Short mmCIF file of C-alpha atoms in Angstrom, two decimals:
data_model
loop_
_atom_site.label_atom_id
_atom_site.label_comp_id
_atom_site.label_asym_id
_atom_site.label_seq_id
_atom_site.Cartn_x
_atom_site.Cartn_y
_atom_site.Cartn_z
CA MET O 1 10.02 13.05 -24.93
CA LEU O 2 8.01 10.51 -22.98
CA ASN O 3 5.58 8.41 -24.95
CA ILE O 4 2.67 6.98 -22.94
CA ARG O 5 1.23 3.83 -24.51
CA ARG O 6 -2.35 4.14 -23.31
CA ASP O 7 -3.19 0.78 -24.85
CA ILE O 8 -0.69 -0.83 -22.45
CA CYS O 9 -0.90 1.44 -19.38
CA GLY O 10 -2.79 -0.02 -16.40
CA TYR O 11 -3.06 3.46 -14.82
CA CYS O 12 -1.67 2.23 -11.51
CA GLY O 13 0.39 5.29 -10.61
CA ALA O 14 3.64 3.48 -9.74
CA CYS O 15 5.47 5.82 -12.15
CA VAL O 16 3.95 8.91 -10.53
CA SER O 17 5.46 8.01 -7.16
CA VAL O 18 9.03 7.69 -8.49
CA CYS O 19 9.02 10.70 -10.83
CA PRO O 20 11.63 13.08 -9.38
CA GLU O 21 10.14 16.08 -11.21
CA GLY O 22 6.49 15.53 -10.40
CA ALA O 23 5.86 15.58 -14.15
CA LEU O 24 3.47 12.63 -14.23
CA GLU O 25 -0.11 12.78 -13.06
CA LEU O 26 -2.71 10.03 -12.87
CA VAL O 27 -6.03 11.56 -13.84
CA ASP O 28 -8.60 8.90 -13.01
CA ALA O 29 -8.04 6.31 -15.76
CA PHE O 30 -5.30 7.96 -17.75
CA LEU O 31 -1.77 9.18 -17.21
CA THR O 32 -0.46 12.57 -18.28
CA VAL O 33 3.06 14.00 -18.55
CA ASP O 34 3.86 17.70 -18.48
CA THR O 35 6.78 19.89 -19.53
CA ALA O 36 8.66 19.29 -16.26
CA CYS O 37 9.69 15.86 -17.65
CA ILE O 38 13.47 15.55 -18.05
CA ASN O 39 13.41 12.19 -19.92
CA CYS O 40 15.30 10.50 -17.06
CA GLY O 41 13.69 7.15 -17.84
CA ILE O 42 12.95 6.15 -14.22
CA CYS O 43 9.25 5.72 -15.00
CA GLU O 44 10.11 3.65 -18.07
CA LYS O 45 12.00 1.21 -15.84
CA VAL O 46 9.44 0.95 -13.05
CA CYS O 47 6.30 0.40 -15.13
CA PRO O 48 4.96 -3.11 -14.40
CA LEU O 49 3.51 -3.35 -17.91
CA GLY O 50 5.99 -1.48 -20.11
CA ALA O 51 3.68 1.36 -21.10
CA LEU O 52 6.24 4.16 -21.02
CA GLU O 53 9.05 4.85 -23.45
CA VAL O 54 11.51 7.70 -23.59
CA VAL O 55 11.77 8.57 -27.28
CA LYS O 56 15.02 10.14 -28.45
CA GLU O 57 14.24 13.25 -30.47
CA MET Z 1 -19.86 21.21 -2.77
CA LYS Z 2 -19.56 24.08 -0.31
CA ARG Z 3 -16.84 26.72 -0.31
CA GLN Z 4 -15.72 26.06 3.26
CA TYR Z 5 -15.30 23.01 5.49
CA ASP Z 6 -13.53 22.20 8.72
CA MET Z 7 -11.80 19.30 6.99
CA LEU Z 8 -11.10 18.40 3.37
CA VAL Z 9 -10.01 14.81 2.71
CA ILE Z 10 -8.22 14.06 -0.57
CA GLY Z 11 -8.76 10.41 -1.44
CA GLY Z 12 -11.41 7.80 -0.61
CA GLY Z 13 -9.26 4.81 0.35
CA PRO Z 14 -9.15 3.37 3.89
CA GLY Z 15 -7.00 6.24 5.22
CA GLY Z 16 -9.25 8.98 3.86
CA ALA Z 17 -12.40 7.16 4.90
CA LEU Z 18 -11.27 6.72 8.51
CA ALA Z 19 -10.16 10.35 8.73
CA ALA Z 20 -13.50 11.55 7.35
CA LYS Z 21 -15.56 9.26 9.60
CA THR Z 22 -13.60 10.15 12.74
CA ALA Z 23 -13.97 13.89 12.11
CA ALA Z 24 -17.64 13.69 11.08
CA ASP Z 25 -18.43 11.63 14.20
CA LYS Z 26 -17.20 14.60 16.24
CA GLY Z 27 -19.48 16.97 14.35
CA LEU Z 28 -16.92 18.56 12.08
CA SER Z 29 -17.99 19.57 8.58
CA VAL Z 30 -16.09 17.20 6.30
CA CYS Z 31 -15.71 16.97 2.53
CA LEU Z 32 -14.13 13.82 1.04
CA VAL Z 33 -13.16 13.84 -2.64
CA GLU Z 34 -12.26 10.76 -4.67
CA LYS Z 35 -10.95 11.22 -8.20
CA ARG Z 36 -12.22 7.85 -9.36
CA PRO Z 37 -15.85 7.38 -10.37
CA ALA Z 38 -16.24 4.59 -7.78
CA ILE Z 39 -14.84 3.89 -4.34
CA GLY Z 40 -12.70 0.74 -4.14
CA VAL Z 41 -12.01 0.26 -7.84
CA PRO Z 42 -9.75 -0.39 -9.57
CA VAL Z 43 -8.23 -2.54 -6.84
CA ARG Z 44 -4.57 -1.80 -6.13
CA CYS Z 45 -3.98 -4.45 -3.50
CA ALA Z 46 -3.25 -8.11 -2.72
CA GLU Z 47 -6.02 -7.79 -0.08
CA GLY Z 48 -4.42 -9.72 2.78
CA ILE Z 49 -4.52 -8.47 6.39
CA GLY Z 50 -3.83 -9.91 9.84
CA LYS Z 51 -7.04 -10.70 11.68
CA GLU Z 52 -6.30 -8.80 14.87
CA LEU Z 53 -5.37 -5.67 12.95
CA LEU Z 54 -8.86 -5.07 11.60
CA THR Z 55 -11.00 -5.56 14.68
CA ASP Z 56 -9.72 -2.30 16.10
CA PHE Z 57 -11.54 -0.38 13.38
CA ILE Z 58 -14.52 -2.32 12.08
CA PRO Z 59 -16.24 -5.55 13.12
CA PRO Z 60 -15.53 -8.36 10.64
CA ASP Z 61 -18.30 -8.72 8.09
CA PRO Z 62 -18.65 -11.63 5.63
CA LYS Z 63 -19.69 -9.03 3.03
CA TRP Z 64 -16.09 -7.95 2.54
CA ILE Z 65 -14.17 -11.00 3.79
CA ALA Z 66 -13.39 -13.27 0.86
CA THR Z 67 -11.65 -15.95 2.94
CA GLU Z 68 -10.33 -16.66 6.40
CA ILE Z 69 -6.70 -17.75 6.39
CA GLU Z 70 -5.43 -20.42 8.80
CA ARG Z 71 -1.82 -20.94 7.74
CA ALA Z 72 0.90 -19.73 5.44
CA GLU Z 73 3.77 -21.28 3.54
CA LEU Z 74 7.09 -19.77 2.65
CA VAL Z 75 8.60 -21.32 -0.48
CA ALA Z 76 12.35 -21.19 -1.00
CA PRO Z 77 13.99 -20.55 -4.39
CA ASP Z 78 14.56 -24.35 -4.72
CA ASP Z 79 10.81 -24.95 -4.15
CA PHE Z 80 11.24 -26.29 -0.60
CA SER Z 81 8.27 -25.15 1.43
CA MET Z 82 8.11 -24.13 5.08
CA LEU Z 83 4.76 -24.18 6.84
CA LEU Z 84 3.73 -21.49 9.28
CA GLU Z 85 0.87 -22.53 11.48
CA PRO Z 86 -0.60 -21.12 14.65
CA LYS Z 87 -0.22 -23.36 17.71
CA MET Z 88 -3.94 -23.87 17.88
CA ALA Z 89 -4.96 -25.61 14.68
CA GLY Z 90 -8.16 -24.35 13.09
CA SER Z 91 -7.89 -20.80 14.35
CA GLU Z 92 -7.86 -18.28 11.56
CA VAL Z 93 -5.01 -15.79 11.54
CA GLY Z 94 -5.88 -13.48 8.72
CA TYR Z 95 -8.32 -12.45 6.08
CA VAL Z 96 -8.22 -11.92 2.37
CA LEU Z 97 -10.57 -9.03 1.82
CA ASP Z 98 -12.72 -7.95 -1.03
CA ARG Z 99 -11.42 -4.41 -1.22
CA LYS Z 100 -14.12 -3.30 -3.65
CA VAL Z 101 -16.69 -3.93 -0.93
CA PHE Z 102 -14.47 -3.07 2.04
CA ASP Z 103 -13.48 0.40 0.81
CA ARG Z 104 -17.04 1.19 -0.16
CA GLU Z 105 -18.23 0.17 3.30
CA LEU Z 106 -15.69 2.47 4.98
CA VAL Z 107 -16.64 5.49 2.89
CA TRP Z 108 -20.30 4.67 3.40
CA LYS Z 109 -19.69 4.78 7.16
CA ALA Z 110 -18.01 8.17 6.77
CA ALA Z 111 -21.01 9.41 4.79
CA GLU Z 112 -23.40 8.03 7.42
CA ALA Z 113 -21.44 9.90 10.08
CA GLY Z 114 -22.16 13.11 8.17
CA ALA Z 115 -19.22 13.58 5.80
CA GLU Z 116 -20.02 14.86 2.32
CA THR Z 117 -18.54 12.59 -0.35
CA TYR Z 118 -17.83 13.43 -3.99
CA VAL Z 119 -16.64 10.96 -6.63
CA LYS Z 120 -14.94 11.72 -9.93
CA ALA Z 121 -13.81 14.83 -8.07
CA ARG Z 122 -10.09 15.50 -8.33
CA ALA Z 123 -7.86 17.88 -6.40
CA THR Z 124 -5.76 19.71 -8.99
CA ALA Z 125 -3.89 22.13 -6.73
CA PRO Z 126 -3.67 23.14 -3.10
CA ILE Z 127 -4.97 26.56 -2.11
CA MET Z 128 -1.96 28.17 -0.46
CA ARG Z 129 -2.35 31.13 1.89
CA ASN Z 130 0.75 32.65 3.50
CA GLY Z 131 2.69 29.52 2.62
CA ALA Z 132 0.17 27.23 4.31
CA VAL Z 133 -2.38 24.83 2.83
CA ALA Z 134 -5.87 26.30 3.06
CA GLY Z 135 -7.86 23.79 1.00
CA ALA Z 136 -7.78 22.64 -2.60
CA VAL Z 137 -8.99 23.37 -6.07
CA ILE Z 138 -11.37 20.56 -6.98
CA GLU Z 139 -12.45 19.66 -10.50
CA GLN Z 140 -15.63 17.68 -11.00
CA HIS Z 141 -17.71 17.15 -14.14
CA GLY Z 142 -15.96 19.98 -15.96
CA LYS Z 143 -16.47 22.51 -13.16
CA THR Z 144 -13.84 23.97 -10.87
CA TYR Z 145 -14.46 24.59 -7.17
CA GLU Z 146 -12.32 26.41 -4.63
CA VAL Z 147 -12.81 24.40 -1.47
CA ASN Z 148 -11.39 26.05 1.62
CA ALA Z 149 -10.67 23.99 4.71
CA LYS Z 150 -9.13 24.55 8.11
CA ILE Z 151 -7.49 21.13 7.82
CA THR Z 152 -6.61 19.13 4.71
CA ILE Z 153 -5.85 15.41 4.89
CA ALA Z 154 -3.67 14.13 2.04
CA ALA Z 155 -4.83 10.53 1.61
CA ASP Z 156 -4.16 10.28 -2.11
CA GLY Z 157 -2.25 7.02 -2.07
CA ILE Z 158 0.85 5.82 -3.87
CA GLU Z 159 0.32 8.23 -6.78
CA SER Z 160 -0.01 11.07 -4.25
CA LYS Z 161 0.65 14.52 -5.64
CA PHE Z 162 -1.08 16.76 -3.12
CA ALA Z 163 1.70 16.91 -0.54
CA LYS Z 164 4.26 17.37 -3.32
CA TRP Z 165 2.31 20.33 -4.69
CA ALA Z 166 2.34 21.77 -1.17
CA GLY Z 167 6.15 21.61 -1.16
CA ILE Z 168 6.93 18.25 0.49
CA ASP Z 169 9.23 15.84 -1.33
CA THR Z 170 7.32 12.56 -1.57
CA THR Z 171 9.39 10.98 -4.36
CA VAL Z 172 10.01 7.27 -3.79
CA PRO Z 173 13.54 6.17 -4.81
CA LEU Z 174 13.44 3.68 -7.72
CA ARG Z 175 15.08 0.91 -5.70
CA GLU Z 176 12.57 1.43 -2.89
CA ILE Z 177 9.38 0.81 -4.78
CA GLU Z 178 7.92 -2.61 -5.43
CA THR Z 179 6.43 -2.70 -8.90
CA CYS Z 180 3.55 -5.15 -8.83
CA ALA Z 181 1.23 -7.15 -11.05
CA GLN Z 182 -1.52 -9.55 -10.02
CA TYR Z 183 -4.12 -11.77 -11.61
CA LEU Z 184 -7.31 -12.80 -9.95
CA MET Z 185 -7.21 -16.42 -11.09
CA THR Z 186 -9.87 -19.06 -11.16
CA GLY Z 187 -9.72 -22.80 -11.78
CA ILE Z 188 -6.48 -23.25 -9.84
CA ASP Z 189 -5.59 -26.04 -7.43
CA ILE Z 190 -4.87 -24.30 -4.11
CA ASP Z 191 -5.42 -24.70 -0.38
CA ALA Z 192 -8.12 -22.09 0.16
CA GLN Z 193 -7.10 -21.50 3.81
CA MET Z 194 -3.41 -20.96 3.15
CA THR Z 195 -1.46 -18.01 1.82
CA SER Z 196 1.78 -18.75 -0.05
CA PHE Z 197 4.90 -16.63 -0.44
CA TYR Z 198 7.57 -17.53 -3.01
CA LEU Z 199 11.06 -16.11 -2.59
CA GLY Z 200 14.02 -16.01 -4.92
CA ASN Z 201 15.97 -13.89 -7.34
CA GLU Z 202 14.69 -15.90 -10.31
CA VAL Z 203 11.07 -15.82 -9.14
CA ALA Z 204 10.82 -12.26 -7.84
CA PRO Z 205 14.04 -10.27 -7.44
CA ALA Z 206 13.93 -8.00 -4.35
CA GLY Z 207 10.33 -9.01 -3.80
CA TYR Z 208 8.08 -12.05 -3.68
CA VAL Z 209 5.24 -13.86 -5.38
CA TRP Z 210 2.05 -14.29 -3.37
CA ILE Z 211 -0.97 -16.54 -3.64
CA PHE Z 212 -3.83 -15.17 -1.54
CA PRO Z 213 -6.94 -17.36 -1.80
CA LYS Z 214 -10.31 -15.71 -2.28
CA GLY Z 215 -12.38 -18.89 -2.40
CA LYS Z 216 -12.36 -22.41 -3.79
CA GLY Z 217 -9.97 -22.48 -6.77
CA LEU Z 218 -9.87 -18.68 -6.73
CA ALA Z 219 -6.91 -16.51 -5.66
CA ASN Z 220 -4.97 -13.31 -6.06
CA VAL Z 221 -1.76 -14.50 -7.70
CA GLY Z 222 0.63 -11.60 -7.74
CA ILE Z 223 4.17 -10.38 -7.64
CA GLY Z 224 6.18 -7.42 -6.49
CA ILE Z 225 9.75 -6.91 -7.69
CA GLY Z 226 12.18 -4.20 -6.68
CA GLY Z 227 12.01 -1.16 -8.94
CA GLY Z 228 15.75 -1.39 -9.52
CA LYS Z 229 15.28 -4.89 -10.97
CA SER Z 230 12.57 -3.87 -13.43
CA GLY Z 231 13.11 -3.09 -17.10
CA ALA Z 232 12.26 -4.06 -20.66
CA GLY Z 233 11.65 -7.81 -20.89
CA HIS Z 234 11.88 -8.34 -17.13
CA ARG Z 235 9.00 -6.42 -15.66
CA ALA Z 236 6.62 -7.49 -12.89
CA LYS Z 237 4.16 -8.83 -15.45
CA ASP Z 238 6.89 -10.82 -17.25
CA TYR Z 239 7.89 -12.54 -14.00
CA LEU Z 240 4.26 -13.15 -13.08
CA ASP Z 241 3.45 -14.68 -16.44
CA ARG Z 242 6.41 -17.02 -16.08
CA PHE Z 243 5.32 -18.07 -12.59
CA VAL Z 244 1.73 -18.62 -13.67
CA ALA Z 245 2.76 -20.66 -16.74
CA ARG Z 246 4.81 -22.94 -14.49
CA LYS Z 247 2.45 -23.18 -11.52
CA PHE Z 248 -1.06 -22.76 -12.92
CA PRO Z 249 -0.90 -23.52 -16.66
CA ASN Z 250 -4.63 -24.21 -16.77
CA GLY Z 251 -5.75 -21.32 -14.57
CA LYS Z 252 -7.81 -18.51 -16.01
CA SER Z 253 -7.37 -14.83 -15.26
CA ILE Z 254 -10.49 -12.81 -14.61
CA GLU Z 255 -8.81 -9.57 -13.51
CA LEU Z 256 -5.44 -7.87 -13.99
CA ILE Z 257 -4.31 -5.62 -11.17
CA VAL Z 258 -1.16 -3.48 -11.25
CA GLY Z 259 0.34 -1.06 -8.80
CA GLY Z 260 3.28 0.27 -6.88
CA VAL Z 261 4.07 -0.19 -3.18
CA SER Z 262 6.70 1.92 -1.46
CA VAL Z 263 9.16 0.05 0.76
CA CYS Z 264 11.16 3.14 1.68
CA LYS Z 265 11.19 4.92 5.01
CA PRO Z 266 8.07 7.01 5.65
CA LEU Z 267 8.21 10.74 4.85
CA SER Z 268 10.56 12.48 7.26
CA CYS Z 269 7.65 14.64 8.42
CA THR Z 270 3.99 13.84 7.85
CA VAL Z 271 2.49 17.18 8.86
CA ALA Z 272 2.63 20.75 7.62
CA ASP Z 273 0.64 23.86 8.48
CA ASN Z 274 -3.05 22.83 8.27
CA MET Z 275 -2.19 19.50 6.61
CA LEU Z 276 -1.69 15.89 7.64
CA ILE Z 277 -0.50 13.10 5.31
CA VAL Z 278 -1.71 9.54 5.90
CA GLY Z 279 -1.26 5.97 4.63
CA ASP Z 280 0.48 5.28 1.31
CA ALA Z 281 0.64 9.02 0.56
CA ALA Z 282 2.96 9.34 3.58
CA ARG Z 283 4.82 6.16 2.46
CA ILE Z 284 3.63 4.39 5.61
CA SER Z 285 3.51 0.86 4.18
CA ASP Z 286 5.36 -2.17 5.53
CA PRO Z 287 8.80 -2.54 3.89
CA ILE Z 288 8.77 -6.35 4.18
CA THR Z 289 5.21 -7.35 3.35
CA GLY Z 290 4.11 -4.27 1.43
CA GLY Z 291 0.97 -4.28 3.58
CA GLY Z 292 -0.66 -0.92 4.11
CA ILE Z 293 -4.36 -1.32 4.93
CA TYR Z 294 -3.95 -1.25 8.70
CA ASN Z 295 -1.37 1.55 8.47
CA ALA Z 296 -3.82 3.67 6.49
CA LEU Z 297 -6.73 2.96 8.83
CA TYR Z 298 -4.59 3.76 11.87
CA THR Z 299 -2.98 6.93 10.53
CA GLY Z 300 -6.26 8.13 9.01
CA ARG Z 301 -8.02 7.92 12.34
CA LEU Z 302 -5.09 9.34 14.29
CA ALA Z 303 -4.74 12.26 11.86
CA ALA Z 304 -8.39 13.17 12.37
CA GLU Z 305 -8.14 12.86 16.16
CA THR Z 306 -5.11 15.16 16.13
CA ALA Z 307 -6.89 17.60 13.84
CA ILE Z 308 -9.96 17.66 16.09
CA ALA Z 309 -7.84 18.50 19.13
CA ALA Z 310 -5.97 21.19 17.18
CA LEU Z 311 -9.19 22.75 15.89
CA GLU Z 312 -10.60 22.87 19.43
CA LYS Z 313 -7.55 24.86 20.49
CA GLY Z 314 -7.80 27.03 17.38
CA ASP Z 315 -4.26 26.29 16.27
CA THR Z 316 -3.66 24.04 13.25
CA ARG Z 317 -0.12 25.05 12.48
CA LYS Z 318 2.55 22.41 11.93
CA ALA Z 319 3.72 22.39 15.55
CA ALA Z 320 0.16 21.84 16.79
CA LEU Z 321 -0.24 18.86 14.42
CA MET Z 322 3.11 17.28 15.30
CA PRO Z 323 1.56 14.96 17.93
CA TYR Z 324 0.18 12.98 14.95
CA ASP Z 325 3.69 12.45 13.56
CA THR Z 326 5.32 11.60 16.87
CA THR Z 327 2.45 9.33 18.00
CA TRP Z 328 2.39 7.06 14.93
CA ARG Z 329 6.20 6.87 14.87
CA SER Z 330 6.36 5.69 18.48
CA SER Z 331 3.36 3.35 18.12
CA PRO Z 332 3.87 -0.42 17.68
CA MET Z 333 3.12 0.13 13.98
CA GLY Z 334 5.78 2.84 13.67
CA LYS Z 335 8.33 0.70 15.50
CA ALA Z 336 7.52 -2.27 13.26
CA LEU Z 337 8.06 -0.14 10.15
CA GLU Z 338 11.46 0.93 11.41
CA ARG Z 339 12.49 -2.64 12.25
CA ASN Z 340 11.09 -4.14 9.05
CA TYR Z 341 12.88 -1.54 6.96
CA ALA Z 342 16.18 -2.66 8.44
CA VAL Z 343 15.31 -6.35 7.92
CA LYS Z 344 14.23 -5.68 4.35
CA GLU Z 345 17.53 -3.99 3.57
CA VAL Z 346 19.33 -7.22 4.55
CA PHE Z 347 16.91 -9.62 2.87
CA VAL Z 348 16.89 -7.97 -0.55
CA GLY Z 349 20.64 -8.58 -0.73
CA LEU Z 350 20.52 -12.32 0.08
CA SER Z 351 21.52 -14.87 -2.56
CA ASP Z 352 19.22 -17.76 -3.47
CA GLU Z 353 21.65 -20.14 -1.73
CA LYS Z 354 21.29 -18.21 1.49
CA LEU Z 355 17.51 -17.97 1.16
CA ASN Z 356 17.38 -21.74 0.59
CA ALA Z 357 19.46 -22.37 3.68
CA ILE Z 358 17.26 -20.12 5.79
CA VAL Z 359 13.99 -21.71 4.72
CA HIS Z 360 15.45 -25.25 4.95
CA SER Z 361 16.55 -24.64 8.52
CA ILE Z 362 12.94 -24.97 9.65
CA SER Z 363 10.21 -27.00 8.01
CA LYS Z 364 7.46 -25.93 10.34
CA ILE Z 365 6.98 -23.05 12.71
CA ASN Z 366 4.22 -23.12 15.26
CA LEU Z 367 3.62 -19.48 15.85
CA GLU Z 368 2.35 -18.10 19.12
CA GLU Z 369 1.41 -15.03 17.22
CA PHE Z 370 1.16 -14.65 13.47
CA SER Z 371 3.36 -11.72 12.69
CA THR Z 372 6.41 -10.74 10.70
CA LEU Z 373 8.28 -10.23 13.96
CA THR Z 374 7.71 -13.80 15.25
CA LEU Z 375 8.67 -15.16 11.84
CA ILE Z 376 11.92 -13.20 11.79
CA THR Z 377 12.71 -14.15 15.38
CA GLU Z 378 12.18 -17.86 14.63
CA LEU Z 379 14.24 -17.68 11.45
CA ILE Z 380 17.12 -16.10 13.31
CA LYS Z 381 16.92 -18.66 16.11
CA ALA Z 382 17.39 -21.40 13.50
CA ASN Z 383 20.08 -19.49 11.62
CA PRO Z 384 22.45 -18.02 14.18
CA SER Z 385 24.75 -16.92 11.35
CA LEU Z 386 22.02 -14.56 10.17
CA LEU Z 387 22.62 -12.56 13.30
CA LEU Z 388 25.98 -11.51 11.91
CA GLU Z 389 24.28 -9.85 9.00
CA LEU Z 390 21.49 -8.56 11.16
CA LYS Z 391 23.80 -7.33 13.91
CA HIS Z 392 22.48 -3.83 13.78
CA LEU Z 393 18.99 -5.26 14.13
CA LYS Z 394 19.57 -6.74 17.57
CA ALA Z 395 18.16 -3.64 19.16
CA PHE Z 396 14.83 -4.24 17.44
CA LEU Z 397 14.37 -7.95 18.21
#
């Protein structure tokens, strides 16, 4: 699953634009992820601040 | 918020504002929704723009111009600096804006023209009728509104979802996004009339560092790196912090700005039935500079003009809106995007040695015109070997 570190996230939306599944959504000042997420890790790489982590279940 | 408008604009940045103003000026009923509680914040921009690009849309106003820029420097990986100056000394070539004020001004003008504006109002889904966009579901203050519109403008920026929801693939490939971080820094020793660009794989892989002055000792100091180069321990902010520690150890940060800029080709089609996509949402930003303010202003206005003509004829299907797509693509802006994409593809692959050689080949360029094109042309003149790598670019230059 994708863990969003809200204490780190700058809610810029860079991750939303590269998400191939459209699973991320920037709602004003916070980011959400829905069940379409496939844990591909692209958003984890692109984040300028390191706020996203794919957690192995 | 009414149930029905001629035009619904999703997003209150420069693209959305120009679309709303242009349509409202012609007497259309227009609704503009912005998901943020304020127009213009948080800033997602380095705020630089060429002087001549703005005048087409709005007369320059000191209210939203932080500084006038007279020259630029390009700094090679080995720290050698090349100066770019217009032939006439003392003539300003660009502005660093205050986007918080600029964006607000543009939306204010749209409101003055008669557009309704709603903030903290977010589109959560398109209304689809017979496979075509017919408006959007808008959430505001815990209430849900079905807003129908004959035309919807998707101006929802880099984090755009609206067009995707309507069935258009807007995904930016990882290697074609610049992931960016920027500090607004104070107490730094800079030339307040000069912008600086630092190149190099150590400094900013597949991107660059910029210093855009906003006043005496005050500047946007930022970086964009290629998405493919980003990862744990080497993110945009890591590179920026290293640059700042080296260059401005005593500077103080008063704002942190982050964001993504697409440097891919624009969407293959920027219209659909009853919908036009503008600015960053359509991935219409410059692949070399990352600039997108002018592109958004231009496409926002053009989209509205096309929509007005289509509404007058009573046909807003995709084919009737296609003139928007073909017009911006064949415009000087569209041609520049195409050319700069090809140049970018070459430049992101250059080694530091090659970048050093290119910048060293010229120490000063007196530009007739301050543009990426003249810079590239001059660089190639001084580096004939570059032409080998840029062979396929000849057609553009």
